[in-house]
Tab-separated table of N, CA, C and O in Angstrom:
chain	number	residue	atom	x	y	z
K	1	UNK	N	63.729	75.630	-19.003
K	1	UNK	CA	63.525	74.266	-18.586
K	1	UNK	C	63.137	73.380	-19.770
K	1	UNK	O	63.717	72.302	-19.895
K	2	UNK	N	62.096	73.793	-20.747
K	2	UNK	CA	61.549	73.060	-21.873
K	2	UNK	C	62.922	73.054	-22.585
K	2	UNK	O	63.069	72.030	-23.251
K	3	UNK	N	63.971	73.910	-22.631
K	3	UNK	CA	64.920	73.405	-23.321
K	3	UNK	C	66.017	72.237	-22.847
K	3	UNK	O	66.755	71.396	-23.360
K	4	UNK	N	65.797	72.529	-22.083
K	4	UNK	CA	67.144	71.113	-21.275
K	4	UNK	C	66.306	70.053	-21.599
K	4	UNK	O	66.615	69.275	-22.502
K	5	UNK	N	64.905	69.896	-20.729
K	5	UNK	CA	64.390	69.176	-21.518
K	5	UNK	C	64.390	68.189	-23.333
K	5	UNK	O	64.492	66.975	-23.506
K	6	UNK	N	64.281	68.976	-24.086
K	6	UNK	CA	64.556	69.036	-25.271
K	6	UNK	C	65.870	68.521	-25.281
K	6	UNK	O	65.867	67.291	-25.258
K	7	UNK	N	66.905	68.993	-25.305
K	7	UNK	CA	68.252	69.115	-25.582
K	7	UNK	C	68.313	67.458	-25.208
K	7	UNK	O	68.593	66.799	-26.209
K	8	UNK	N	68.084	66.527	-23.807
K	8	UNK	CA	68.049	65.635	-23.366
K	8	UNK	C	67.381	64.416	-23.853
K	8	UNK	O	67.802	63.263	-23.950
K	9	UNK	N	66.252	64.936	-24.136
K	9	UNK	CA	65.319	64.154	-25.315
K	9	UNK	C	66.495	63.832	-26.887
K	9	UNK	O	66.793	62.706	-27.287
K	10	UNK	N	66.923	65.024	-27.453
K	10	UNK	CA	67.322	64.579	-28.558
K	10	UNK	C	68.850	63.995	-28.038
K	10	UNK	O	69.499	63.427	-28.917
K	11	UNK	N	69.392	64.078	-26.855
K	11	UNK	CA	71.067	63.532	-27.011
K	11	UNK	C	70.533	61.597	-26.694
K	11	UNK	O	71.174	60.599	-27.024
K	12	UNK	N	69.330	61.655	-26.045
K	12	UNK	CA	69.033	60.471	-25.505
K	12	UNK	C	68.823	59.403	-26.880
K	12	UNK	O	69.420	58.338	-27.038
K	13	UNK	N	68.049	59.865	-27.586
K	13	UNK	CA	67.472	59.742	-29.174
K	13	UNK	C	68.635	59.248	-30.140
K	13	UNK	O	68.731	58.298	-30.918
K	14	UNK	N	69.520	60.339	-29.748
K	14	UNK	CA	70.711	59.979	-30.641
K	14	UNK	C	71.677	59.072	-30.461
K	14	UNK	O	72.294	58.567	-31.398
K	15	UNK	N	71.931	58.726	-28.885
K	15	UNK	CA	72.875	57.629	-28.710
K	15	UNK	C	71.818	56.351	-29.214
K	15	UNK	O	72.161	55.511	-30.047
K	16	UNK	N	70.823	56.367	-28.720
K	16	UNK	CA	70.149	55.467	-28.773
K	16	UNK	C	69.821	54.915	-30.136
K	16	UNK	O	69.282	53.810	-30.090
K	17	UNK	N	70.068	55.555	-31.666
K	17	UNK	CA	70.241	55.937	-32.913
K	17	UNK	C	71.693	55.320	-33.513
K	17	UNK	O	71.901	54.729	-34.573
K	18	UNK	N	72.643	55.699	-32.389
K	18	UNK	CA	74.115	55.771	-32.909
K	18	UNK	C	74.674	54.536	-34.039
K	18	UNK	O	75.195	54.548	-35.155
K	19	UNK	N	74.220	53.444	-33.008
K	19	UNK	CA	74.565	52.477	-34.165
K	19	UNK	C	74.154	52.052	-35.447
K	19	UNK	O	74.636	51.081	-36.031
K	20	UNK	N	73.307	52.746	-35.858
K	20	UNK	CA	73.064	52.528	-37.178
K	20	UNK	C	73.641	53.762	-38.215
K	20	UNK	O	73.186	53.967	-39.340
K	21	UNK	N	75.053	54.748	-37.396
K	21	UNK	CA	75.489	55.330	-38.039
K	21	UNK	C	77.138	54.535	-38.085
K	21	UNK	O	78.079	55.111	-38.630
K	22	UNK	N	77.275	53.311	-37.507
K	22	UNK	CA	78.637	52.711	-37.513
K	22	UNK	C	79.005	51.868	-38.713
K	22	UNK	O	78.201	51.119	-39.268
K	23	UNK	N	79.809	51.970	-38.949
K	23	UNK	CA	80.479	50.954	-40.090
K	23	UNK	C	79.364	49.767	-40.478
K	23	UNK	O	78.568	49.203	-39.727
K	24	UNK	N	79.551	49.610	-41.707
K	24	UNK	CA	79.041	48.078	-42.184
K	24	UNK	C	79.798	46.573	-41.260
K	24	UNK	O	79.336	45.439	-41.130
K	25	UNK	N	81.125	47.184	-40.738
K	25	UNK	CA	81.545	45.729	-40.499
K	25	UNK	C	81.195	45.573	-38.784
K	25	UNK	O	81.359	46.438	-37.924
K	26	UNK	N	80.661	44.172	-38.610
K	26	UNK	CA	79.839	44.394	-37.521
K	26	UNK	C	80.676	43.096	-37.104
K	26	UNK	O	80.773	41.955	-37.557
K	27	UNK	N	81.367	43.965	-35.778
K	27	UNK	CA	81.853	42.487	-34.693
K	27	UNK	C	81.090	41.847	-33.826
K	27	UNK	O	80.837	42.212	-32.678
K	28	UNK	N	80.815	41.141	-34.226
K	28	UNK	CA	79.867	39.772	-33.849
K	28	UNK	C	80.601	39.247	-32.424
K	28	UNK	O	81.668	38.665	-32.227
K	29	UNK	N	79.818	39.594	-31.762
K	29	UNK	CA	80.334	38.551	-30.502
K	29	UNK	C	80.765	37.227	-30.371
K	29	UNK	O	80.046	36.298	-30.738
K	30	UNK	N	82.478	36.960	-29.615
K	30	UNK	CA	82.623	35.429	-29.819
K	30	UNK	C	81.541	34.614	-28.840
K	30	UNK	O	80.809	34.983	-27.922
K	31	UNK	N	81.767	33.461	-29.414
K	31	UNK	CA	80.704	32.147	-28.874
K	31	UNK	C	81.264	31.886	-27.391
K	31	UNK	O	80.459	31.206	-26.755
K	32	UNK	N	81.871	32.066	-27.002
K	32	UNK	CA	82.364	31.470	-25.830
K	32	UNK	C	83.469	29.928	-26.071
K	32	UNK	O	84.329	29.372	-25.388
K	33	UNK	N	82.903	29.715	-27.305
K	33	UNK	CA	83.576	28.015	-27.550
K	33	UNK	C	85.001	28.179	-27.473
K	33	UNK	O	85.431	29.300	-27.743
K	34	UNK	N	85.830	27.260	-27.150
K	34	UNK	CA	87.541	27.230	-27.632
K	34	UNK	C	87.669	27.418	-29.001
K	34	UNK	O	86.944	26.968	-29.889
K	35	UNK	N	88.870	28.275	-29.116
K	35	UNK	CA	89.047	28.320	-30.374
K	35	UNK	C	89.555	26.894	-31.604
K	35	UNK	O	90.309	25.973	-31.287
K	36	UNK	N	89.081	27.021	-32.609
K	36	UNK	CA	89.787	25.866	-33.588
K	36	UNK	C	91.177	26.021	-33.452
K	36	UNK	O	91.650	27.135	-33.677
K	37	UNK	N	91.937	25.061	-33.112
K	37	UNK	CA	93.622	25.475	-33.351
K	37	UNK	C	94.043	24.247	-34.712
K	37	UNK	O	93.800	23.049	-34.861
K	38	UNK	N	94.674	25.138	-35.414
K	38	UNK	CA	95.294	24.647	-36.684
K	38	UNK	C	96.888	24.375	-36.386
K	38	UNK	O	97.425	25.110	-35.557
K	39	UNK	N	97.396	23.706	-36.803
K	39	UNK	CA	98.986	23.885	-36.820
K	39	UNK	C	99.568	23.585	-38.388
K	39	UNK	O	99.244	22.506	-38.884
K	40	UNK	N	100.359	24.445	-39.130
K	40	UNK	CA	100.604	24.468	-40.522
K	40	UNK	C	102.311	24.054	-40.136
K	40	UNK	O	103.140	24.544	-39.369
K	41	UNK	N	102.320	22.939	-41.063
K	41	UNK	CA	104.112	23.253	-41.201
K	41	UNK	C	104.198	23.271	-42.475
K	41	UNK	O	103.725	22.340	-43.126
K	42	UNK	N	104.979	24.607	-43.232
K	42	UNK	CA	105.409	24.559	-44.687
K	42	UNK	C	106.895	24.393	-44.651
K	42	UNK	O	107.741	24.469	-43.760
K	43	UNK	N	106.923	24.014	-46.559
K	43	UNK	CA	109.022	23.754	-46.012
K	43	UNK	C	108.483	25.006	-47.712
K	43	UNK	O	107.473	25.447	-48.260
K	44	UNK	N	110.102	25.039	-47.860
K	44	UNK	CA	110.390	25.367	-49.076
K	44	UNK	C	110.590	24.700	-50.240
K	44	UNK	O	111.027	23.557	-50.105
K	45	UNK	N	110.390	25.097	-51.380
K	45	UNK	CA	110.295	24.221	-52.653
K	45	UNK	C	111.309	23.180	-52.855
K	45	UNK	O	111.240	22.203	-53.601
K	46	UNK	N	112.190	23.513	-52.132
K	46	UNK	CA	113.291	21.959	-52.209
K	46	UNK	C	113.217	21.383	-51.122
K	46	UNK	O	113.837	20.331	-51.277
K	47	UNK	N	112.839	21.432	-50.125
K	47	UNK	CA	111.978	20.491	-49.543
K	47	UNK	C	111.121	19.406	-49.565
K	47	UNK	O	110.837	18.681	-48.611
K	48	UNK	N	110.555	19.300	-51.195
K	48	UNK	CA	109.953	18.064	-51.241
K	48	UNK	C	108.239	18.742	-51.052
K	48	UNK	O	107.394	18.093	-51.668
K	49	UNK	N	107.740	19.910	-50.296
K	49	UNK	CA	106.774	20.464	-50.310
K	49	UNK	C	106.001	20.865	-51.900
K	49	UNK	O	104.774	20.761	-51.891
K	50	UNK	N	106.574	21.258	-53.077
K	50	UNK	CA	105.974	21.859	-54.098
K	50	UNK	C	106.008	23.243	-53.715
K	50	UNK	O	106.663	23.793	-52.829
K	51	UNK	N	105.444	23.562	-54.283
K	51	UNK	CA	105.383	25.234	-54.235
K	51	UNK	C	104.956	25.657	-53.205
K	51	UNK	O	103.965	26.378	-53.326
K	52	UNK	N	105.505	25.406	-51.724
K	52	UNK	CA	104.768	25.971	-50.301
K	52	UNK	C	103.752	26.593	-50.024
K	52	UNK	O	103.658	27.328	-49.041
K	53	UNK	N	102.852	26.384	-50.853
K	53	UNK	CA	101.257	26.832	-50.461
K	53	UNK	C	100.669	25.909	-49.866
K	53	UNK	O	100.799	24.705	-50.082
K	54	UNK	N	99.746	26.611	-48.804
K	54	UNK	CA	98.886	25.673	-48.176
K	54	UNK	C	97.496	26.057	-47.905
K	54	UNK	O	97.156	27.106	-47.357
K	55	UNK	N	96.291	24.625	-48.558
K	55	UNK	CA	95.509	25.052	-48.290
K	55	UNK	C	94.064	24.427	-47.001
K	55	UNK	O	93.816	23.240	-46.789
K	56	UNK	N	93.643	25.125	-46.618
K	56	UNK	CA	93.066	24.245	-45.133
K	56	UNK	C	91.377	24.827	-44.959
K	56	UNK	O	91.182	25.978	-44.569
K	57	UNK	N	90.672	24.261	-45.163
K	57	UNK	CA	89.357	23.802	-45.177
K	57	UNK	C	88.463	24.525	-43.936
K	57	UNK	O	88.888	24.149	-42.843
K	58	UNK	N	87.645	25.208	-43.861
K	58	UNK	CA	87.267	26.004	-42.301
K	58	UNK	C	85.876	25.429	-42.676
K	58	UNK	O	85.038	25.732	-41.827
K	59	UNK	N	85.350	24.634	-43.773
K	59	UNK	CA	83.768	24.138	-43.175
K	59	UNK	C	83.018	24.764	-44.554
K	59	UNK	O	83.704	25.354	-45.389
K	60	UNK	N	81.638	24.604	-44.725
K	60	UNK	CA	80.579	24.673	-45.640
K	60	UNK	C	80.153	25.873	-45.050
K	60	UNK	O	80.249	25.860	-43.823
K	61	UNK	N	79.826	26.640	-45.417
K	61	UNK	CA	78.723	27.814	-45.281
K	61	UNK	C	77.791	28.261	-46.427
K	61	UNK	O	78.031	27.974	-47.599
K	62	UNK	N	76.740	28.962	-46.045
K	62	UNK	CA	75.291	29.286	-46.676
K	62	UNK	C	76.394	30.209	-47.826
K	62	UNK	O	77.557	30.595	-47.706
K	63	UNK	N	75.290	30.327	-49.043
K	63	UNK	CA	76.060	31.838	-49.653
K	63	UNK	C	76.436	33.231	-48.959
K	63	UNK	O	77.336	34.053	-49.136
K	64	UNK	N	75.686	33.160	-48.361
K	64	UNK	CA	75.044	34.702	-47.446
K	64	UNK	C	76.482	34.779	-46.344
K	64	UNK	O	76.930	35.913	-46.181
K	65	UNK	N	77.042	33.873	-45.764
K	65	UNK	CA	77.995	33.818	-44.644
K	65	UNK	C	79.133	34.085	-45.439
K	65	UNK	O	78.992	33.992	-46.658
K	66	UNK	N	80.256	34.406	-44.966
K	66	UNK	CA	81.770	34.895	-45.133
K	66	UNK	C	81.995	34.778	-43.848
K	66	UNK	O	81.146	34.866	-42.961
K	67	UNK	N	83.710	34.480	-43.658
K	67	UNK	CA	84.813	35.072	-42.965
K	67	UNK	C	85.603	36.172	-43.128
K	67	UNK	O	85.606	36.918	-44.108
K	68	UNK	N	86.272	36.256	-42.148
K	68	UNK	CA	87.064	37.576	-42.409
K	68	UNK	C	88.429	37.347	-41.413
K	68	UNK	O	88.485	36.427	-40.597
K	69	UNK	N	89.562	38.380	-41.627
K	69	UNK	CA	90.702	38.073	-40.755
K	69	UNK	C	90.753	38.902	-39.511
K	69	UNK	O	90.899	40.122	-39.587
K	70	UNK	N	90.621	38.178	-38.188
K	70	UNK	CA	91.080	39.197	-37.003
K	70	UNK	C	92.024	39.318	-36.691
K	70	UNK	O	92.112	40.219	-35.856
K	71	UNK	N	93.440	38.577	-37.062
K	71	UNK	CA	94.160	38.815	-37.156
K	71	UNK	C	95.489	38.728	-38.322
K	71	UNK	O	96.406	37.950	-38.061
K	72	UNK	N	95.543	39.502	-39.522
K	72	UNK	CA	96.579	38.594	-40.606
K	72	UNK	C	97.530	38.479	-40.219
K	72	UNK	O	98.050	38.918	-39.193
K	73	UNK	N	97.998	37.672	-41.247
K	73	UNK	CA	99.377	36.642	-41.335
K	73	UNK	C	100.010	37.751	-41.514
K	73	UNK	O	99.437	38.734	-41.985
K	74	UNK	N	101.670	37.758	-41.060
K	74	UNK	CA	102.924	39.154	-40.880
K	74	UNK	C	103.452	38.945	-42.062
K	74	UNK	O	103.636	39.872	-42.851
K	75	UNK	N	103.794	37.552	-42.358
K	75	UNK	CA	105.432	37.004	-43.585
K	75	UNK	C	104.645	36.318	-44.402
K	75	UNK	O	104.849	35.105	-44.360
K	76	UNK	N	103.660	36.741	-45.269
K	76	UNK	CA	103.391	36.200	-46.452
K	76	UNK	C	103.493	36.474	-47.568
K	76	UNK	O	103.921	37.607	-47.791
K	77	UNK	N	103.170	35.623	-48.710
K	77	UNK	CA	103.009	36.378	-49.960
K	77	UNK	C	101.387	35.851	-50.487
K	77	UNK	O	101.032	36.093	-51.641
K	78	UNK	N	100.903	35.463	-49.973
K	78	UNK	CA	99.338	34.736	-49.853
K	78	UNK	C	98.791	34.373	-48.695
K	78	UNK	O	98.937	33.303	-48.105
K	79	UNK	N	98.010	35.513	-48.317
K	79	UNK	CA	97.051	34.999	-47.066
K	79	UNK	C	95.649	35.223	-47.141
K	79	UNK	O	95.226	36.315	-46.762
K	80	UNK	N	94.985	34.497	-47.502
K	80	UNK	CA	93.664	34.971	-48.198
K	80	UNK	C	92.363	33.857	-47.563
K	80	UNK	O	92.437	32.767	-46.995
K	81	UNK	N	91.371	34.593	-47.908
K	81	UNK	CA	90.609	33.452	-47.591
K	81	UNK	C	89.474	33.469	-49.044
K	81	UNK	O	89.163	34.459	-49.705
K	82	UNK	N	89.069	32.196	-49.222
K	82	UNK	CA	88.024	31.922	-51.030
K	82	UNK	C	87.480	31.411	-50.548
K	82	UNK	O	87.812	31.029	-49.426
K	83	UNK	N	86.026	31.017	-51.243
K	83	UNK	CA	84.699	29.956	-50.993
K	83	UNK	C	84.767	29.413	-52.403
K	83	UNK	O	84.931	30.150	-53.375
K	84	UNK	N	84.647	28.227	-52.476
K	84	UNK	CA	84.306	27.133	-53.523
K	84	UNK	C	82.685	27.591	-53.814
K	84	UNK	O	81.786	27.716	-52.982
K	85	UNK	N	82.655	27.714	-54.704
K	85	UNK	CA	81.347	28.316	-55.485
K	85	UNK	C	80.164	27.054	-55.460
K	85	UNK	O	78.958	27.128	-55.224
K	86	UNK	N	80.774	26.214	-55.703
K	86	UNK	CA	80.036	24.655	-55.734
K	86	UNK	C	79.660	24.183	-54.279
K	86	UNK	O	78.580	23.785	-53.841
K	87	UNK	N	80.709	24.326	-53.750
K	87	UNK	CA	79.798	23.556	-52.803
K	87	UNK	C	80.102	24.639	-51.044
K	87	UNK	O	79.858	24.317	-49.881
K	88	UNK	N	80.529	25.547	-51.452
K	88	UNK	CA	79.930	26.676	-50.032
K	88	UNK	C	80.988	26.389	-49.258
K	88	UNK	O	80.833	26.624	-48.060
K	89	UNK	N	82.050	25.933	-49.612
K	89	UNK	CA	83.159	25.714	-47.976
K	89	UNK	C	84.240	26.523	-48.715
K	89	UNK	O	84.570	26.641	-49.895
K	90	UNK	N	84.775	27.178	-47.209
K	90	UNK	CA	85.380	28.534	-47.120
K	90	UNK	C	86.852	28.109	-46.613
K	90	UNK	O	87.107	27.635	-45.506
K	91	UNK	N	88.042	28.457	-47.965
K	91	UNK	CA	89.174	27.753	-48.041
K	91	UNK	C	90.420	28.759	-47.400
K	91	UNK	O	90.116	29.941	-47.561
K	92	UNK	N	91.918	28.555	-46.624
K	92	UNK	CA	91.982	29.616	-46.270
K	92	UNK	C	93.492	29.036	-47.207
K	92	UNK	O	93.727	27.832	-47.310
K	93	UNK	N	94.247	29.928	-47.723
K	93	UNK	CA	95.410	29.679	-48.146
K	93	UNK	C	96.635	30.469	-47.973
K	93	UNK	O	96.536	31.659	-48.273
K	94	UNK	N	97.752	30.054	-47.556
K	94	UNK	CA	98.802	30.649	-46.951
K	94	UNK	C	100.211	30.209	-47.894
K	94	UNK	O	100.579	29.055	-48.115
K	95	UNK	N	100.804	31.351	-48.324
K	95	UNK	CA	102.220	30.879	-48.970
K	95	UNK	C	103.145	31.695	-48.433
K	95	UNK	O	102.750	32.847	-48.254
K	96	UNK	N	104.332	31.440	-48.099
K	96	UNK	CA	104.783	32.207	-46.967
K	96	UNK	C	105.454	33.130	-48.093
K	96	UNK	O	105.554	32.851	-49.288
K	97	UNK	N	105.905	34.331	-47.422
K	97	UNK	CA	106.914	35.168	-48.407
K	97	UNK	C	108.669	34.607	-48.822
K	97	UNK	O	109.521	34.050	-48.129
K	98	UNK	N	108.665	34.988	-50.016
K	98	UNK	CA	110.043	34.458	-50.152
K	98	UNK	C	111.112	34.311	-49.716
K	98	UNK	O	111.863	35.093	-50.299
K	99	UNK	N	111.773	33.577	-48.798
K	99	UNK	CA	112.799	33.284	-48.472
K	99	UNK	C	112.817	33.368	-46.334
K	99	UNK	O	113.669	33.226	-45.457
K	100	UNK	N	111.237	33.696	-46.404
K	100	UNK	CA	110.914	33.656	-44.836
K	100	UNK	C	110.821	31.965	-44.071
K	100	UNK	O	110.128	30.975	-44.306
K	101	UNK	N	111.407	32.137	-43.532
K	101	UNK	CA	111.338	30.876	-42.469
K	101	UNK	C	111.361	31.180	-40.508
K	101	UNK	O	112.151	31.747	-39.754
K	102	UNK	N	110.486	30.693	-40.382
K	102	UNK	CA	110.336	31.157	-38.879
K	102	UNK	C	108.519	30.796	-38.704
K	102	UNK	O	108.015	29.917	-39.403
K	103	UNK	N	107.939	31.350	-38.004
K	103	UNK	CA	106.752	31.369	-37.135
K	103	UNK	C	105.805	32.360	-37.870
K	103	UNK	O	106.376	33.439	-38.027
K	104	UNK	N	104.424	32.340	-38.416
K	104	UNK	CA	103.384	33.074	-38.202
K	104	UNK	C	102.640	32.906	-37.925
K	104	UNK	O	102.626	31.675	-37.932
K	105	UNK	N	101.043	33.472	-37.321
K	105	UNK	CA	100.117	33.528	-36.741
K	105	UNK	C	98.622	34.068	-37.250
K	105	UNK	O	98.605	35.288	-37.418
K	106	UNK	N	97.680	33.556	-37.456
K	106	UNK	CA	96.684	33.946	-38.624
K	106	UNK	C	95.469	33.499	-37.288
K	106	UNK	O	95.522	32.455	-36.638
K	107	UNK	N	94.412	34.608	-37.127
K	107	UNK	CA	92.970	34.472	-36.703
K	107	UNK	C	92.245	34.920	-37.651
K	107	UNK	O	92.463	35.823	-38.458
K	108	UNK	N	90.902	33.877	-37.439
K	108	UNK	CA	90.010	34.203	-38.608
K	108	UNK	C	88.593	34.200	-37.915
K	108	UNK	O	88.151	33.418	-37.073
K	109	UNK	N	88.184	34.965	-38.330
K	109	UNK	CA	86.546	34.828	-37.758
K	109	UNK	C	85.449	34.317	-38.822
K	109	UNK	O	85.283	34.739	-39.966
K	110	UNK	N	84.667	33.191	-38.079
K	110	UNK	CA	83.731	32.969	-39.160
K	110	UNK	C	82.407	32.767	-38.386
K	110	UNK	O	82.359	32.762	-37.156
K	111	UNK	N	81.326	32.601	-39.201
K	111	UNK	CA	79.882	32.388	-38.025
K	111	UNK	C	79.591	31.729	-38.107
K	111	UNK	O	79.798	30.996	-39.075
K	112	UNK	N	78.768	31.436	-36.997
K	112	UNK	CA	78.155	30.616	-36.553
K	112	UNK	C	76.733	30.320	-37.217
K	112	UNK	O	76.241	31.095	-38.038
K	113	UNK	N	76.277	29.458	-36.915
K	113	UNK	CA	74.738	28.983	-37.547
K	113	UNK	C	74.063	28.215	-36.898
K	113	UNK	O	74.109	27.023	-37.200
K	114	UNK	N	73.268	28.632	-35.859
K	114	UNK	CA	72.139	28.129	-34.947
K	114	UNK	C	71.005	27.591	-35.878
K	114	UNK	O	70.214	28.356	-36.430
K	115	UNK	N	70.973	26.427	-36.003
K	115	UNK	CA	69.636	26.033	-37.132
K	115	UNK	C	69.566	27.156	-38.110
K	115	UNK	O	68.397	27.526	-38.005
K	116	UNK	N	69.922	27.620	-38.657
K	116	UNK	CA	69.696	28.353	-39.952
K	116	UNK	C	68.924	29.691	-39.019
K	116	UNK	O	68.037	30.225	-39.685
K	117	UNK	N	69.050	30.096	-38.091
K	117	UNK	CA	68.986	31.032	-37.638
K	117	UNK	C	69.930	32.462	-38.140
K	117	UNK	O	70.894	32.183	-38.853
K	118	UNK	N	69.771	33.622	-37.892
K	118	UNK	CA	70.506	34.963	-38.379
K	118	UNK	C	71.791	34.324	-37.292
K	118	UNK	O	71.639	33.743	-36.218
K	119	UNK	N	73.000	34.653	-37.976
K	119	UNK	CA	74.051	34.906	-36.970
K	119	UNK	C	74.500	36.049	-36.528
K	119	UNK	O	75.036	36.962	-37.157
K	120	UNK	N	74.168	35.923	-35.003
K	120	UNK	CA	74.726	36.873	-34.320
K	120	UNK	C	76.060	36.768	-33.549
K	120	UNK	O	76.395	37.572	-32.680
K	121	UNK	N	76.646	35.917	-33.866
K	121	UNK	CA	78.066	35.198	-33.002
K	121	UNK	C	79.154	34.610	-34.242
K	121	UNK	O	78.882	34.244	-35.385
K	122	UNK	N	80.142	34.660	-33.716
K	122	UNK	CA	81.443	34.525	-34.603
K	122	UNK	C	82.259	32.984	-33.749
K	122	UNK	O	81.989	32.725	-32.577
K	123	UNK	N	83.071	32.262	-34.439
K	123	UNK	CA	83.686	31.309	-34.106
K	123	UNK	C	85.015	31.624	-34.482
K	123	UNK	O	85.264	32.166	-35.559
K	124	UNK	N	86.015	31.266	-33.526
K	124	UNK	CA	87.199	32.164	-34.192
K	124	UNK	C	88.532	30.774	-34.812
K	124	UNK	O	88.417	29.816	-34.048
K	125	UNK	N	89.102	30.628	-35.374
K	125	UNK	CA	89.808	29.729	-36.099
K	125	UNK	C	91.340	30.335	-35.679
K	125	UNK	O	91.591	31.521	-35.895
K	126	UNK	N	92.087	29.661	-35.219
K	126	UNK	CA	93.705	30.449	-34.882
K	126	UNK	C	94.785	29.255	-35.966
K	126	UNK	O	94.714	28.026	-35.948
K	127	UNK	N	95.455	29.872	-36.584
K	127	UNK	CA	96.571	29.276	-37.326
K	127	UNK	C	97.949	29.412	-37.158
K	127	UNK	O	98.470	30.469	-37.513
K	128	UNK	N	98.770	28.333	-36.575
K	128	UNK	CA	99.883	28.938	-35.943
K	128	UNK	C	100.697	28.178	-37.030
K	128	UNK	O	100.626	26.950	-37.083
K	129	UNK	N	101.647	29.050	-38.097
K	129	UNK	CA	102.214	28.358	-39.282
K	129	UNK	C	103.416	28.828	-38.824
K	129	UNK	O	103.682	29.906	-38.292
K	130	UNK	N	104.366	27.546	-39.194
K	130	UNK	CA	105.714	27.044	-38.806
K	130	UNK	C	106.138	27.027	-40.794
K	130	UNK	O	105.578	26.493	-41.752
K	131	UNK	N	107.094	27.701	-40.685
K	131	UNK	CA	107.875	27.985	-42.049
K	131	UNK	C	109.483	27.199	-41.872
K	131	UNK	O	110.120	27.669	-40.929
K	132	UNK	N	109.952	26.468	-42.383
K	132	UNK	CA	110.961	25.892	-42.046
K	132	UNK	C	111.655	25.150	-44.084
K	132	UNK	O	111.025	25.094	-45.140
K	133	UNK	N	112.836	24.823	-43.822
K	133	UNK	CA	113.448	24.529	-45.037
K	133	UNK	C	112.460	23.155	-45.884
K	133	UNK	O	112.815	22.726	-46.982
């Protein structure tokens, strides 16, 4: 009996433990809010576009905050996301792959900031990029 006991004690212990044996990357619960919807139209370099990169602005954040992708872009040759060192806003940039024209789709997760509170919640950003001549 003292062993079932036991045995129950430590499986209880251990789930209860578990998560601090999971990955560093921690999915943050969404906010409930609607998502940001972006709409990108790129053309190609004779188009009058320049070199079809595009770049689009997701907001200021603390040093400490980052984004990340929940979902990447399929047809690129640049899908990235950078922070401006100066002044904390988190840039996302998209160049489509060579000679692709058609539709892609980019989610991004970034957090939230309750008064300078810890974030425990994610805001999600959707990019629906239109590739065309």
């Amino acid at each position: 009996m003292k062993r079932i006991f036991l045995l129950l004690v430590i499986s209880i212990s251990l789930a209860s433990c578990s998560e601090l044996f999971l990955d560093d990357d921690i999915d943050y619960p969404d906010t409930g809010e609607p998502a940001t919807f972006y709409e990108i139209n790129v053309g190609n370099s004779n188009s009058g576009f320049g070199n079809n990169v595009v770049e689009t602005s997701l907001g200021e954040y603390r040093h400490d905050q980052s984004s990340s992708f929940k979902i990447q872009a399929q047809n690129f040759k640049i899908s990235e996301l950078d922070r401006n060192p100066d002044t904390g806003e988190i840039i996302y940039t998209y160049q489509p792959e060579e000679g692709y024209l058609g539709e892609d789709y980019v989610e991004i997760l970034a957090p939230t900031d309750r008064n300078g509170n810890q974030v425990f919640e994610t805001k999600t950003y959707t990019f629906q990029i239109n590739v065309s001549r």
